mmCIF file of C-alpha atoms in Angstrom:
data_model
loop_
_atom_site.group_PDB
_atom_site.id
_atom_site.type_symbol
_atom_site.label_atom_id
_atom_site.label_comp_id
_atom_site.label_asym_id
_atom_site.label_seq_id
_atom_site.Cartn_x
_atom_site.Cartn_y
_atom_site.Cartn_z
ATOM 1 C CA LEU A 269 -243.323 68.635 -35.659
ATOM 2 C CA SER A 270 -241.781 71.526 -37.425
ATOM 3 C CA LEU A 271 -238.864 70.786 -39.711
ATOM 4 C CA TYR A 272 -237.188 74.182 -39.286
ATOM 5 C CA THR A 273 -237.165 74.750 -35.567
ATOM 6 C CA SER A 274 -235.658 72.721 -32.790
ATOM 7 C CA PRO A 275 -236.751 72.689 -29.238
ATOM 8 C CA ALA A 276 -234.741 74.847 -26.825
ATOM 9 C CA ARG A 277 -232.317 72.855 -24.731
ATOM 10 C CA GLU A 278 -232.189 73.586 -21.096
ATOM 11 C CA THR A 279 -228.834 72.302 -19.897
ATOM 12 C CA LYS A 280 -226.882 73.328 -16.895
ATOM 13 C CA TYR A 281 -223.199 72.604 -16.253
ATOM 14 C CA VAL A 282 -222.682 71.110 -12.822
ATOM 15 C CA GLU A 283 -219.114 70.459 -11.668
ATOM 16 C CA ASN A 284 -218.680 67.269 -9.719
ATOM 17 C CA PRO A 285 -217.019 67.724 -6.338
ATOM 18 C CA GLN A 286 -213.476 66.389 -6.019
ATOM 19 C CA THR A 287 -213.150 62.996 -4.431
ATOM 20 C CA GLN A 288 -210.668 62.262 -1.684
ATOM 21 C CA LEU A 289 -208.406 60.445 -4.165
ATOM 22 C CA GLU A 290 -208.354 63.417 -6.541
ATOM 23 C CA GLU A 291 -207.525 65.760 -3.676
ATOM 24 C CA GLY A 292 -204.697 63.463 -2.549
ATOM 25 C CA VAL A 293 -203.224 63.312 -6.058
ATOM 26 C CA SER A 294 -203.496 67.097 -6.402
ATOM 27 C CA HIS A 295 -201.717 67.597 -3.074
ATOM 28 C CA LEU A 296 -198.997 65.128 -4.088
ATOM 29 C CA ARG A 297 -198.440 66.936 -7.400
ATOM 30 C CA HIS A 298 -198.059 70.277 -5.616
ATOM 31 C CA VAL A 299 -195.593 68.807 -3.115
ATOM 32 C CA MET A 300 -193.521 67.110 -5.840
ATOM 33 C CA GLU A 301 -193.447 70.142 -8.156
ATOM 34 C CA PRO A 302 -189.972 71.422 -7.036
ATOM 35 C CA TYR A 303 -188.473 67.983 -7.529
ATOM 36 C CA THR A 304 -189.956 67.523 -10.982
ATOM 37 C CA ALA A 305 -188.669 70.987 -11.968
ATOM 38 C CA TRP A 306 -185.204 69.959 -10.742
ATOM 39 C CA CYS A 307 -185.397 66.744 -12.788
ATOM 40 C CA GLN A 308 -186.413 68.742 -15.854
ATOM 41 C CA MET A 309 -183.324 70.928 -15.325
ATOM 42 C CA LEU A 310 -181.093 67.828 -15.160
ATOM 43 C CA ARG A 311 -182.638 66.212 -18.204
ATOM 44 C CA PRO A 312 -180.221 67.659 -20.822
ATOM 45 C CA THR A 313 -177.240 66.518 -18.734
ATOM 46 C CA LEU A 314 -178.648 63.013 -18.396
ATOM 47 C CA GLU A 315 -179.411 62.850 -22.105
ATOM 48 C CA ALA A 316 -175.813 63.813 -22.895
ATOM 49 C CA ARG A 317 -174.541 61.088 -20.579
ATOM 50 C CA ALA A 318 -176.860 58.535 -22.125
ATOM 51 C CA SER A 319 -175.716 59.432 -25.623
ATOM 52 C CA SER A 320 -172.055 59.136 -24.582
ATOM 53 C CA SER A 321 -172.799 55.756 -22.949
ATOM 54 C CA SER A 322 -174.542 54.562 -26.083
ATOM 55 C CA ALA A 323 -171.565 55.704 -28.143
ATOM 56 C CA LEU A 324 -169.221 53.729 -25.856
ATOM 57 C CA CYS A 325 -171.458 50.675 -26.158
ATOM 58 C CA SER A 326 -171.556 51.038 -29.926
ATOM 59 C CA ASP A 327 -167.747 51.319 -30.045
ATOM 60 C CA PHE A 328 -167.387 48.247 -27.848
ATOM 61 C CA PHE A 329 -169.615 46.123 -30.065
ATOM 62 C CA SER A 330 -168.056 47.389 -33.281
ATOM 63 C CA GLU A 331 -164.599 46.503 -31.913
ATOM 64 C CA GLY A 332 -165.923 43.083 -30.919
ATOM 65 C CA CYS A 333 -167.322 42.484 -34.388
ATOM 66 C CA GLY A 334 -164.043 43.616 -35.923
ATOM 67 C CA PHE A 335 -162.151 41.223 -33.662
ATOM 68 C CA LEU A 336 -164.410 38.318 -34.624
ATOM 69 C CA GLN A 337 -164.040 39.125 -38.325
ATOM 70 C CA ASN A 338 -160.231 39.182 -38.095
ATOM 71 C CA PRO A 339 -159.385 36.921 -35.137
ATOM 72 C CA PRO A 340 -155.834 35.991 -34.133
ATOM 73 C CA ALA A 341 -154.514 32.644 -35.311
ATOM 74 C CA GLY A 342 -156.029 29.710 -33.444
ATOM 75 C CA PHE A 343 -158.778 31.740 -31.748
ATOM 76 C CA TYR A 344 -161.748 29.682 -32.920
ATOM 77 C CA PRO A 345 -160.244 26.280 -32.033
ATOM 78 C CA ARG A 346 -159.433 27.596 -28.553
ATOM 79 C CA LEU A 347 -162.941 28.965 -28.220
ATOM 80 C CA GLY A 348 -164.329 25.603 -29.317
ATOM 81 C CA VAL A 349 -162.288 23.680 -26.733
ATOM 82 C CA ILE A 350 -163.335 26.033 -23.945
ATOM 83 C CA GLY A 351 -167.001 25.835 -24.979
ATOM 84 C CA PHE A 352 -166.828 22.060 -25.275
ATOM 85 C CA ALA A 353 -165.392 21.911 -21.744
ATOM 86 C CA GLY A 354 -168.450 23.827 -20.545
ATOM 87 C CA ILE A 355 -170.797 21.403 -22.311
ATOM 88 C CA VAL A 356 -168.938 18.430 -20.792
ATOM 89 C CA GLY A 357 -169.308 20.120 -17.409
ATOM 90 C CA LEU A 358 -173.068 20.399 -17.927
ATOM 91 C CA PHE A 359 -173.189 16.738 -18.888
ATOM 92 C CA LEU A 360 -171.263 15.690 -15.773
ATOM 93 C CA ALA A 361 -173.265 17.921 -13.451
ATOM 94 C CA ARG A 362 -176.457 15.900 -13.321
ATOM 95 C CA GLY A 363 -178.460 16.285 -10.151
ATOM 96 C CA SER A 364 -177.544 19.240 -7.982
ATOM 97 C CA LYS A 365 -177.946 22.871 -9.027
ATOM 98 C CA ILE A 366 -174.633 23.681 -7.388
ATOM 99 C CA LYS A 367 -172.916 21.071 -9.567
ATOM 100 C CA LYS A 368 -174.539 22.650 -12.636
ATOM 101 C CA LEU A 369 -172.940 25.938 -11.651
ATOM 102 C CA VAL A 370 -169.519 24.682 -10.497
ATOM 103 C CA TYR A 371 -168.645 21.961 -13.036
ATOM 104 C CA PRO A 372 -169.114 23.922 -16.291
ATOM 105 C CA THR A 373 -167.434 27.067 -14.971
ATOM 106 C CA GLY A 374 -164.610 25.045 -13.462
ATOM 107 C CA LEU A 375 -163.942 23.061 -16.614
ATOM 108 C CA MET A 376 -164.170 26.187 -18.768
ATOM 109 C CA GLY A 377 -161.763 27.916 -16.401
ATOM 110 C CA ILE A 378 -159.310 25.017 -16.662
ATOM 111 C CA GLY A 379 -159.596 25.056 -20.464
ATOM 112 C CA ALA A 380 -159.096 28.806 -20.609
ATOM 113 C CA SER A 381 -156.123 28.650 -18.248
ATOM 114 C CA MET A 382 -154.429 26.120 -20.550
ATOM 115 C CA TYR A 383 -154.619 28.536 -23.480
ATOM 116 C CA TYR A 384 -154.162 31.814 -21.576
ATOM 117 C CA PRO A 385 -151.838 31.058 -18.617
ATOM 118 C CA GLN A 386 -150.679 34.634 -17.911
ATOM 119 C CA GLN A 387 -154.220 35.958 -17.666
ATOM 120 C CA ALA A 388 -155.208 32.953 -15.529
ATOM 121 C CA VAL A 389 -152.405 33.675 -13.062
ATOM 122 C CA SER A 390 -153.402 37.337 -12.721
ATOM 123 C CA ILE A 391 -157.074 36.416 -12.257
ATOM 124 C CA ALA A 392 -156.132 33.740 -9.700
ATOM 125 C CA LYS A 393 -154.098 36.264 -7.690
ATOM 126 C CA VAL A 394 -156.961 38.748 -7.548
ATOM 127 C CA ALA A 395 -159.521 36.033 -6.798
ATOM 128 C CA GLY A 396 -157.315 34.574 -4.067
ATOM 129 C CA THR A 397 -156.954 37.953 -2.395
ATOM 130 C CA GLN A 398 -160.692 38.568 -2.569
ATOM 131 C CA LEU A 399 -161.467 35.086 -1.228
ATOM 132 C CA TYR A 400 -159.046 35.606 1.655
ATOM 133 C CA ASP A 401 -160.663 38.976 2.504
ATOM 134 C CA TRP A 402 -164.167 37.485 2.429
ATOM 135 C CA SER A 403 -163.165 34.522 4.581
ATOM 136 C CA LEU A 404 -161.499 36.865 7.088
ATOM 137 C CA GLN A 405 -164.636 39.021 7.248
ATOM 138 C CA GLY A 406 -166.768 35.904 7.772
ATOM 139 C CA TYR A 407 -164.439 34.667 10.500
ATOM 140 C CA ILE A 408 -164.618 38.028 12.288
ATOM 141 C CA ALA A 409 -168.429 38.077 12.048
ATOM 142 C CA VAL A 410 -168.759 34.531 13.417
ATOM 143 C CA GLU A 411 -166.244 35.273 16.170
ATOM 144 C CA SER A 412 -168.156 38.399 17.257
ATOM 145 C CA LEU A 413 -171.425 36.458 17.316
ATOM 146 C CA TRP A 414 -169.777 33.677 19.317
ATOM 147 C CA LYS A 415 -168.352 36.127 21.884
ATOM 148 C CA ASP A 416 -171.690 37.921 22.264
ATOM 149 C CA ASN A 417 -173.458 34.680 23.193
#
């Protein structure tokens, strides 16, 4: 063998034919091209919205941290009583999953309503109205099913 010469390579480039999957993907990309261009046009607007949402979220959490660093008088004892009521509710709710949902939330709601009665009354009014609307809608749906049969 000679050290200075290499044998001539005889190579030929052969392109593989497209498979059915590749053709389908190519067709899909061509069909979706106007929509992707539209999304690319909207991208700066969406980025601006996302940055404003993140700023709002950051403000919310910074206000929350500021509130927890300088709470009103008696905030932590109230929070402790309400949390303890939830733990007692979990302890009493052995067995059913519905009890585990209703007892802690109910006891925490009672504890919170003792400390914040004005807010509890306003929440109860809104919840009562919503409950009445839902029950009326359910009654109408059952009545229509009953009349159809």
